[in-house]
CSV table of C-alpha atoms and ligand atoms in Angstrom, one decimal:
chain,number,residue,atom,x,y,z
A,1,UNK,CA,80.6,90.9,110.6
A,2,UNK,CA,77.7,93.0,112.0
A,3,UNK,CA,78.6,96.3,110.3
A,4,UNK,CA,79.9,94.8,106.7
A,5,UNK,CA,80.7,97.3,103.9
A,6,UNK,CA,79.8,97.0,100.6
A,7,UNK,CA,81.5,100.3,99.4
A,8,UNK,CA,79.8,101.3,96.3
A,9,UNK,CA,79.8,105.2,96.1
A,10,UNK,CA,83.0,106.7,97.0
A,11,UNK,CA,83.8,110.5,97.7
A,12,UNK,CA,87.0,111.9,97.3
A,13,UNK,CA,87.9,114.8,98.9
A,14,UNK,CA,91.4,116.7,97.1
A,15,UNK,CA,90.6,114.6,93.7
A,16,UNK,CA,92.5,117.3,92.1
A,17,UNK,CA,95.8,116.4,93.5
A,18,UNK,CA,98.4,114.6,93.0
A,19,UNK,CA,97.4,111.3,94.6
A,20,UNK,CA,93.5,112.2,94.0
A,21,UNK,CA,93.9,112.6,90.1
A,22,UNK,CA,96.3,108.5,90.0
A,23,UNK,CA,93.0,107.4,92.5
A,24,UNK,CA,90.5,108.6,89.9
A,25,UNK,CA,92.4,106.8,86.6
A,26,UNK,CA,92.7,103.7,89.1
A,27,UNK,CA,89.2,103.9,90.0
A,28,UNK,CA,87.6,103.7,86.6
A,29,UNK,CA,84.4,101.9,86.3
A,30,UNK,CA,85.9,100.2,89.8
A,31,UNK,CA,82.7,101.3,91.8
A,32,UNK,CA,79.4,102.5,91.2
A,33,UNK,CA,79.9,105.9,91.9
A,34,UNK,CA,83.2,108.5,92.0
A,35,UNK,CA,82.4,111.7,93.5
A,36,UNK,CA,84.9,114.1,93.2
A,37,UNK,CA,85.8,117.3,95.3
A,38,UNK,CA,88.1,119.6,95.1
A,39,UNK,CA,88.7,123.7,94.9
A,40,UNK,CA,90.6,123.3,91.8
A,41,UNK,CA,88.9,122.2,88.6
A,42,UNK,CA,88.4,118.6,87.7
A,43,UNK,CA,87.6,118.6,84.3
A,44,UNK,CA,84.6,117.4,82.9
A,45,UNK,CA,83.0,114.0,85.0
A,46,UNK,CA,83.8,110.6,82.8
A,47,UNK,CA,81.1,107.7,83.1
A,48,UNK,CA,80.8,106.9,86.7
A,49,UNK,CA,81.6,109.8,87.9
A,50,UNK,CA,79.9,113.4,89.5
A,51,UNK,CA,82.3,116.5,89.5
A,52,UNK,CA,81.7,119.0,92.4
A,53,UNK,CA,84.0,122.2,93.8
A,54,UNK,CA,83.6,121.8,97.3
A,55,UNK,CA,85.9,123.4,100.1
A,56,UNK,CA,86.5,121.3,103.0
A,57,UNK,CA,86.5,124.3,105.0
A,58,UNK,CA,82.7,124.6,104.5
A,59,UNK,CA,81.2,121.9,106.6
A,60,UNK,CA,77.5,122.4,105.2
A,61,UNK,CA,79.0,121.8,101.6
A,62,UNK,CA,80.9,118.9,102.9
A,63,UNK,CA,77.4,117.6,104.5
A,64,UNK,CA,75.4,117.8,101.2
A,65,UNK,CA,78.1,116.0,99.0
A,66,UNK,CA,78.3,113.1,101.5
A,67,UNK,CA,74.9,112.6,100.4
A,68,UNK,CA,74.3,109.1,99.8
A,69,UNK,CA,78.1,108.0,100.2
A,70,UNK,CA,79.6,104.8,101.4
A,71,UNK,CA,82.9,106.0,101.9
A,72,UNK,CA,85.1,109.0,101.8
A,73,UNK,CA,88.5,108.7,100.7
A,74,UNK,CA,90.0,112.3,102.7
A,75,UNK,CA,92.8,113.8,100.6
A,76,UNK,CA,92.3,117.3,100.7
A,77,UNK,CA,94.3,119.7,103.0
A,78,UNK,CA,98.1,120.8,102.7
A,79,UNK,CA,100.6,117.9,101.9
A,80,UNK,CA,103.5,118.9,102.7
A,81,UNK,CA,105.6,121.8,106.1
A,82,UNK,CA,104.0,124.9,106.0
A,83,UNK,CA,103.5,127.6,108.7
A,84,UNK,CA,100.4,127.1,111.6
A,85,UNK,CA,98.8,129.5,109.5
A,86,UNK,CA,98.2,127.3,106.8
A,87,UNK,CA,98.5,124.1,108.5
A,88,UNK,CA,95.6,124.9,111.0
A,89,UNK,CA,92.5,125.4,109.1
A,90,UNK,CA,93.6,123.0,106.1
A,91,UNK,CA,94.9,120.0,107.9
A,92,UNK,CA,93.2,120.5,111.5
A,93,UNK,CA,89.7,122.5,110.7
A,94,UNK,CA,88.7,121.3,107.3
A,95,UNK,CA,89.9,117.3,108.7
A,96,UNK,CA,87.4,118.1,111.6
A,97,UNK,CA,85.2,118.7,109.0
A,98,UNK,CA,85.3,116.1,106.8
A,99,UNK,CA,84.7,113.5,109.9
A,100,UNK,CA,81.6,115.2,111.0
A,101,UNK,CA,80.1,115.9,108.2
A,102,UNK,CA,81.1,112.2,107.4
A,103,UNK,CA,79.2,111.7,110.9
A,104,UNK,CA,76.4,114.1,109.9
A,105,UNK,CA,75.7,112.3,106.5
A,106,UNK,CA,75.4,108.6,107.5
A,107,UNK,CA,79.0,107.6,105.6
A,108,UNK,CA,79.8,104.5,106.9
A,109,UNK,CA,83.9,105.3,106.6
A,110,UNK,CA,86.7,107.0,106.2
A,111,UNK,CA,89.8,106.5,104.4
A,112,UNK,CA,92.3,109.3,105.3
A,113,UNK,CA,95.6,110.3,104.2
A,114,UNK,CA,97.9,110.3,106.8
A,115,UNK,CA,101.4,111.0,106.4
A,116,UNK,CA,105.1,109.1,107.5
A,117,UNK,CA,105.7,112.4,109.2
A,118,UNK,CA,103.5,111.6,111.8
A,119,UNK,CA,105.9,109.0,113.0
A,120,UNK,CA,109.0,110.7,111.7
A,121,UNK,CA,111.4,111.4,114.6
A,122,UNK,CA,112.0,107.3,115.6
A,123,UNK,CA,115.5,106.6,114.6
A,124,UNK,CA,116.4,104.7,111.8
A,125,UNK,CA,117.7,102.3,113.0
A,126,UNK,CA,114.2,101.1,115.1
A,127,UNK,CA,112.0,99.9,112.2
A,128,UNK,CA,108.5,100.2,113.6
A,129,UNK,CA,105.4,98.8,113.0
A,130,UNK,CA,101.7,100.2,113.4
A,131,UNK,CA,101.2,100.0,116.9
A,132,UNK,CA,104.1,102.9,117.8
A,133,UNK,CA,102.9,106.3,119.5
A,134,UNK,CA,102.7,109.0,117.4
A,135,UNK,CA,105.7,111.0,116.9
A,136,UNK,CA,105.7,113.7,114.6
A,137,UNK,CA,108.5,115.9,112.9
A,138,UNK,CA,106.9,118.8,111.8
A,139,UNK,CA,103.6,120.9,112.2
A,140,UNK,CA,102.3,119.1,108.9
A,141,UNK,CA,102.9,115.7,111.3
A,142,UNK,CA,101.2,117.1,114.2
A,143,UNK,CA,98.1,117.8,112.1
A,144,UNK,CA,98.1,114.6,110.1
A,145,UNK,CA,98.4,112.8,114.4
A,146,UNK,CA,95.3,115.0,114.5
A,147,UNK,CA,93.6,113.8,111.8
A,148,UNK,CA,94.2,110.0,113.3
A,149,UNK,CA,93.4,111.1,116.9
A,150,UNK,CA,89.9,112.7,115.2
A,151,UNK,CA,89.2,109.2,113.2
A,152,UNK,CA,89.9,107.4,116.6
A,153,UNK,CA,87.5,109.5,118.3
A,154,UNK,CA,84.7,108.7,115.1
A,155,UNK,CA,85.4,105.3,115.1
A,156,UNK,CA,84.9,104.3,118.9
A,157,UNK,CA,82.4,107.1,119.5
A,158,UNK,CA,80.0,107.3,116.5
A,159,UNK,CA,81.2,103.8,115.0
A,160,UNK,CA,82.6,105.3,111.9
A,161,UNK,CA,84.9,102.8,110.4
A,162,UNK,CA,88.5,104.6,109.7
A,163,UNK,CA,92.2,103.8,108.0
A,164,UNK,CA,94.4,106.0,108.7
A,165,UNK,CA,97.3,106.0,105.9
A,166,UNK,CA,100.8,106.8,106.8
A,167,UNK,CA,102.1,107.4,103.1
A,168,UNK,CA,105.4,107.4,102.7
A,169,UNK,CA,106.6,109.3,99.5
A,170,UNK,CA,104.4,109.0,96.6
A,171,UNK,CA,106.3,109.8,93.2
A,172,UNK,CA,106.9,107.6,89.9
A,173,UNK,CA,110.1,106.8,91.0
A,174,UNK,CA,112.3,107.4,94.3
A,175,UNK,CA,114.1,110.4,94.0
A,176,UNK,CA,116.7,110.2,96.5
A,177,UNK,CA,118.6,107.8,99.7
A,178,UNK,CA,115.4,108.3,102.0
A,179,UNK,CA,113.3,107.5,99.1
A,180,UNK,CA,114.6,104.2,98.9
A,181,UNK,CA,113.2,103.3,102.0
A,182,UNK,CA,110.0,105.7,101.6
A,183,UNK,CA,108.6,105.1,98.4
A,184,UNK,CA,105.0,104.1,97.4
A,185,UNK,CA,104.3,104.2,93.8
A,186,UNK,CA,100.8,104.6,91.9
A,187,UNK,CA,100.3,100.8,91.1
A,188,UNK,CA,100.6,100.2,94.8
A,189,UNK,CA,99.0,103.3,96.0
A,190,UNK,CA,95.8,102.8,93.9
A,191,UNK,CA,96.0,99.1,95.2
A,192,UNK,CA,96.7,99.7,98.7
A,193,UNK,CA,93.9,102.6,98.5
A,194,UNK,CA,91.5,99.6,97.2
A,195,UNK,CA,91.7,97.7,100.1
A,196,UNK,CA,90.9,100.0,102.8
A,197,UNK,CA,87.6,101.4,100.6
A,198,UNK,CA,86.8,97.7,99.8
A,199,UNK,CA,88.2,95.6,102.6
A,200,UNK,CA,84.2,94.3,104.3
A,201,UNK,CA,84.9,95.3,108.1
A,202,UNK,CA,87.2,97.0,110.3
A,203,UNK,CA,86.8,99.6,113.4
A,204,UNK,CA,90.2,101.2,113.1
A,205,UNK,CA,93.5,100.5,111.2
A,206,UNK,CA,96.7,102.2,111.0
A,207,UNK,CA,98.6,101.2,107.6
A,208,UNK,CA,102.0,101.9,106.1
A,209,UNK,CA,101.6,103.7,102.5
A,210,UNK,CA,105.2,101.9,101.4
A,211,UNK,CA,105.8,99.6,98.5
A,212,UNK,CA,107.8,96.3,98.6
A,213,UNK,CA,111.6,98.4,99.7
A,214,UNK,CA,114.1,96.4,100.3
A,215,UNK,CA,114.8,98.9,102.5
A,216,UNK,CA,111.7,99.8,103.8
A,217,UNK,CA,111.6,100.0,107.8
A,218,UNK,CA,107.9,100.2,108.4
A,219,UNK,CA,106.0,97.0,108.9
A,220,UNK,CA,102.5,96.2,108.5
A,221,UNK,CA,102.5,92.4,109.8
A,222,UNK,CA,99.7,93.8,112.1
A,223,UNK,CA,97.3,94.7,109.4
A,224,UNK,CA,98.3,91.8,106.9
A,225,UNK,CA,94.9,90.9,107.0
A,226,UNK,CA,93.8,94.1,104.5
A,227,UNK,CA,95.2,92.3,102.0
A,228,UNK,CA,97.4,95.1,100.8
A,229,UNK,CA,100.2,93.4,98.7
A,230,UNK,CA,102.5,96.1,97.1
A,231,UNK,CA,104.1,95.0,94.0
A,232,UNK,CA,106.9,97.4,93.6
A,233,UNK,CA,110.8,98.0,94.9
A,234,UNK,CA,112.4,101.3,95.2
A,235,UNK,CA,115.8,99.2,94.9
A,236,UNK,CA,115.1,99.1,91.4
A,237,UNK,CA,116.4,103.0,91.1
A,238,UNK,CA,119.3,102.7,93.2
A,239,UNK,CA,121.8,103.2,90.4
A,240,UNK,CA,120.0,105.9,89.5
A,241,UNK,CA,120.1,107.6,93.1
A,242,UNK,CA,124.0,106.5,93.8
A,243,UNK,CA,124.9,108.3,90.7
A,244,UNK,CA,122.9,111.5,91.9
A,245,UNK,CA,125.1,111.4,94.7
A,246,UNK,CA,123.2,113.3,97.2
A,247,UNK,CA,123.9,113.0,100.7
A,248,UNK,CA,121.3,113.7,103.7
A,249,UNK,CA,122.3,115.8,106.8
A,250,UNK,CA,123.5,114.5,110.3
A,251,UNK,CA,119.7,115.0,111.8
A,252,UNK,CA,117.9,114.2,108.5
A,253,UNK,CA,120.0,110.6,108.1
A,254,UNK,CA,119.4,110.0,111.7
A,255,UNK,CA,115.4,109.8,111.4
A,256,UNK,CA,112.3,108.2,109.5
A,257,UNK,CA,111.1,111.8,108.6
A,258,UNK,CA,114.6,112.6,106.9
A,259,UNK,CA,114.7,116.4,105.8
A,260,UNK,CA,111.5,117.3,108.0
A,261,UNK,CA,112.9,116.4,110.8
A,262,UNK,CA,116.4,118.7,109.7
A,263,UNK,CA,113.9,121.7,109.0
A,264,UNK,CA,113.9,124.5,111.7
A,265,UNK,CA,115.9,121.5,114.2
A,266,UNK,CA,117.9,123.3,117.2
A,267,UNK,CA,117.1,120.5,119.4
A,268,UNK,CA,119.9,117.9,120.9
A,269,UNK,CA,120.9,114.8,118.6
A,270,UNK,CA,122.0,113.3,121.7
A,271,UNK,CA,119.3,113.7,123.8
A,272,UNK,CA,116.5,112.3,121.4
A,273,UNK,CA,116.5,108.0,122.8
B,1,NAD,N1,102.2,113.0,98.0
B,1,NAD,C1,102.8,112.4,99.0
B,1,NAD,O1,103.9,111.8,98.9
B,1,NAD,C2,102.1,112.3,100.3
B,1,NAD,C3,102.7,111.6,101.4
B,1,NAD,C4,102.1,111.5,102.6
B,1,NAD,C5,100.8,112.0,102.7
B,1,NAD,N2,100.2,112.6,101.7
B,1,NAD,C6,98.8,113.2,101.9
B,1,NAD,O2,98.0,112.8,100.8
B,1,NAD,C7,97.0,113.8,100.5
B,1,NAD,C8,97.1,114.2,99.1
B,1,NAD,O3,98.4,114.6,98.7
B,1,NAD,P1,98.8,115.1,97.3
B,1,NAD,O4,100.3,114.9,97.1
B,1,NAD,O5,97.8,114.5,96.3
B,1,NAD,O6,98.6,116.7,97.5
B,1,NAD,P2,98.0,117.7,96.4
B,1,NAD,O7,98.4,119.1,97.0
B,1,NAD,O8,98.5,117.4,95.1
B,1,NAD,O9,96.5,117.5,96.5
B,1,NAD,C9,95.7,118.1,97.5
B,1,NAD,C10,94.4,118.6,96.9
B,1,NAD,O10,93.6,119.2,98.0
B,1,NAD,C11,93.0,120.3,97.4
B,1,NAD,N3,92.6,121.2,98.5
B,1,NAD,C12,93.4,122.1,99.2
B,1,NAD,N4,92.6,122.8,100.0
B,1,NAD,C13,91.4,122.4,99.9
B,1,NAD,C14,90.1,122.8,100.5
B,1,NAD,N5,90.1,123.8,101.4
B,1,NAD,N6,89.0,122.2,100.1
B,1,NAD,C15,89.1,121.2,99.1
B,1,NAD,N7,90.2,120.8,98.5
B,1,NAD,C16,91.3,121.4,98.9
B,1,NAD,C17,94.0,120.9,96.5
B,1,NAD,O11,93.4,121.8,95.6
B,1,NAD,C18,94.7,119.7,95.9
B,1,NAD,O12,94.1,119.4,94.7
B,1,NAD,C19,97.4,115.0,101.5
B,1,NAD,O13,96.5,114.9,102.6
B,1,NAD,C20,98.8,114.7,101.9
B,1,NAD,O14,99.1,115.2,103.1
B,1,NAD,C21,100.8,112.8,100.5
């Protein structure tokens, strides 16, 4: 274990968020340091914690609050379809960002959210595991392959150690069909979040942000190793979800990626293998 990590001050880039603001209750007095970054306010910093604004557009800022950071936990950017205009900058400029300043500043690794849509357009019926190509549904998918192709690059060329997280859907509880299969909820996001910050050494990893599904069709036998043992089953809601009734589309039922792979589609069903 030549380059072991002790990770013991941990940046967070999008703390603000959705996913940043479960993270930082997880976190708690879990490490010896929080930073948190965001655009938005954070509210005062609790015990353990520093508080900055910082845009990940801005790679000098990013640079200076790396200082002294063992690993940065990359949330920020735009989470969800959206046009190039938006999608560029956010999820392409300000991720290049993040890894060089990341580079820049001596951080030891990266924990970055990826996204299911990255893989979305594989039929349903192929579960896959961690070793697939990329194969993305949308231009938010295209930039989160980005931001693994750019944590690739870091971790072979500079020795950066990098996860790349391929979060399914993050909510308190499944919403609908897809969810069933997709879901990750806090306990297990916080958990599975944990491991990659904490885990002592790895080069590169691809893993699944899913919790225990019965229906989940993404498998992480390949990185069982991490540790990462999610405790939760979107089954558990699927009275709940039968009773809302809500059926997907021909295009969205027929993929991982659901509704973003529907969005905008005027390809061929038939011709997609
Ligand atoms: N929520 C999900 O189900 C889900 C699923 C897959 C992947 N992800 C990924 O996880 C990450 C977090 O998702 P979320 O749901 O918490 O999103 P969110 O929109 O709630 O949080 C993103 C945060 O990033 C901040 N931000 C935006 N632009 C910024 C900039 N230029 N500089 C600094 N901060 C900026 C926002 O202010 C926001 O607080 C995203 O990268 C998203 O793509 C989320």
């Amino acid at each position: 274990m030549g380059n072991s990590l002790v990770a013991r001050k941990i940046l967070i880039t999008g703390a603000a968020g959705e996913i940043g603001s479960v993270l930082r209750k997880g976190f708690a007095g879990r490490f010896d340091l929080l930073r948190l970054t965001d655009i938005k306010p954070m509210g005062g910093a609790r015990p353990g914690e520093e508080v900055c604004e910082a845009n990940i557009l801005d790679q000098g800022a990013m640079i200076t609050v790396m200082k002294d950071i063992d690993c940065v936990v990359h949330l920020a950017g735009i989470p969800r379809e959206n046009s190039w205009e938006q999608i560029l900058p956010m999820n392409v400029i300000g991720c290049t960002n993040v890894f060089e300043a990341a580079r820049a500043a001596g951080v030891k690794r990266v924990v970055f959210a990826s996204s299911n849509h990255a893989i979305g357009f594989y039929h349903r019926d192929e579960p896959i595991d961690t070793n697939v190509m990329v194969r993305p549904d949308c231009r938010y998918g295209v930039s989160k392959a980005y931001g693994e192709a750019i944590g690739r690059l870091y971790a072979d060329k500079h020795g950066l150690s990098v996860s790349c997280l391929r979060i399914g859907s993050f909510r308190l509880k499944p919403e609908d069909e897809r969810q069933l299969m997709t879901w990750i909820s806090h306990q297990d996001t916080v958990h599975l979040f944990e491991r990659c910050i904490v885990y002592p050494d790895y080069h590169f990893v691809i893993v699944y942000g899913v919790s225990n599904n019965d229906q989940n069709l993404w498998s992480n036998s390949k990185v069982n190793w991490l540790g990462y043992r999610p405790k939760d089953n979107a089954e558990d809601y699927v009275a709940e979800i039968i009773e809302k009734g809500e059926a997907e589309d021909p295009v969205a039922k027929a993929f991982h990626g659901g509704s973003f792979c529907s969005a905008e589609f005027d390809g061929d069903l038939e011709r997609i293998e």
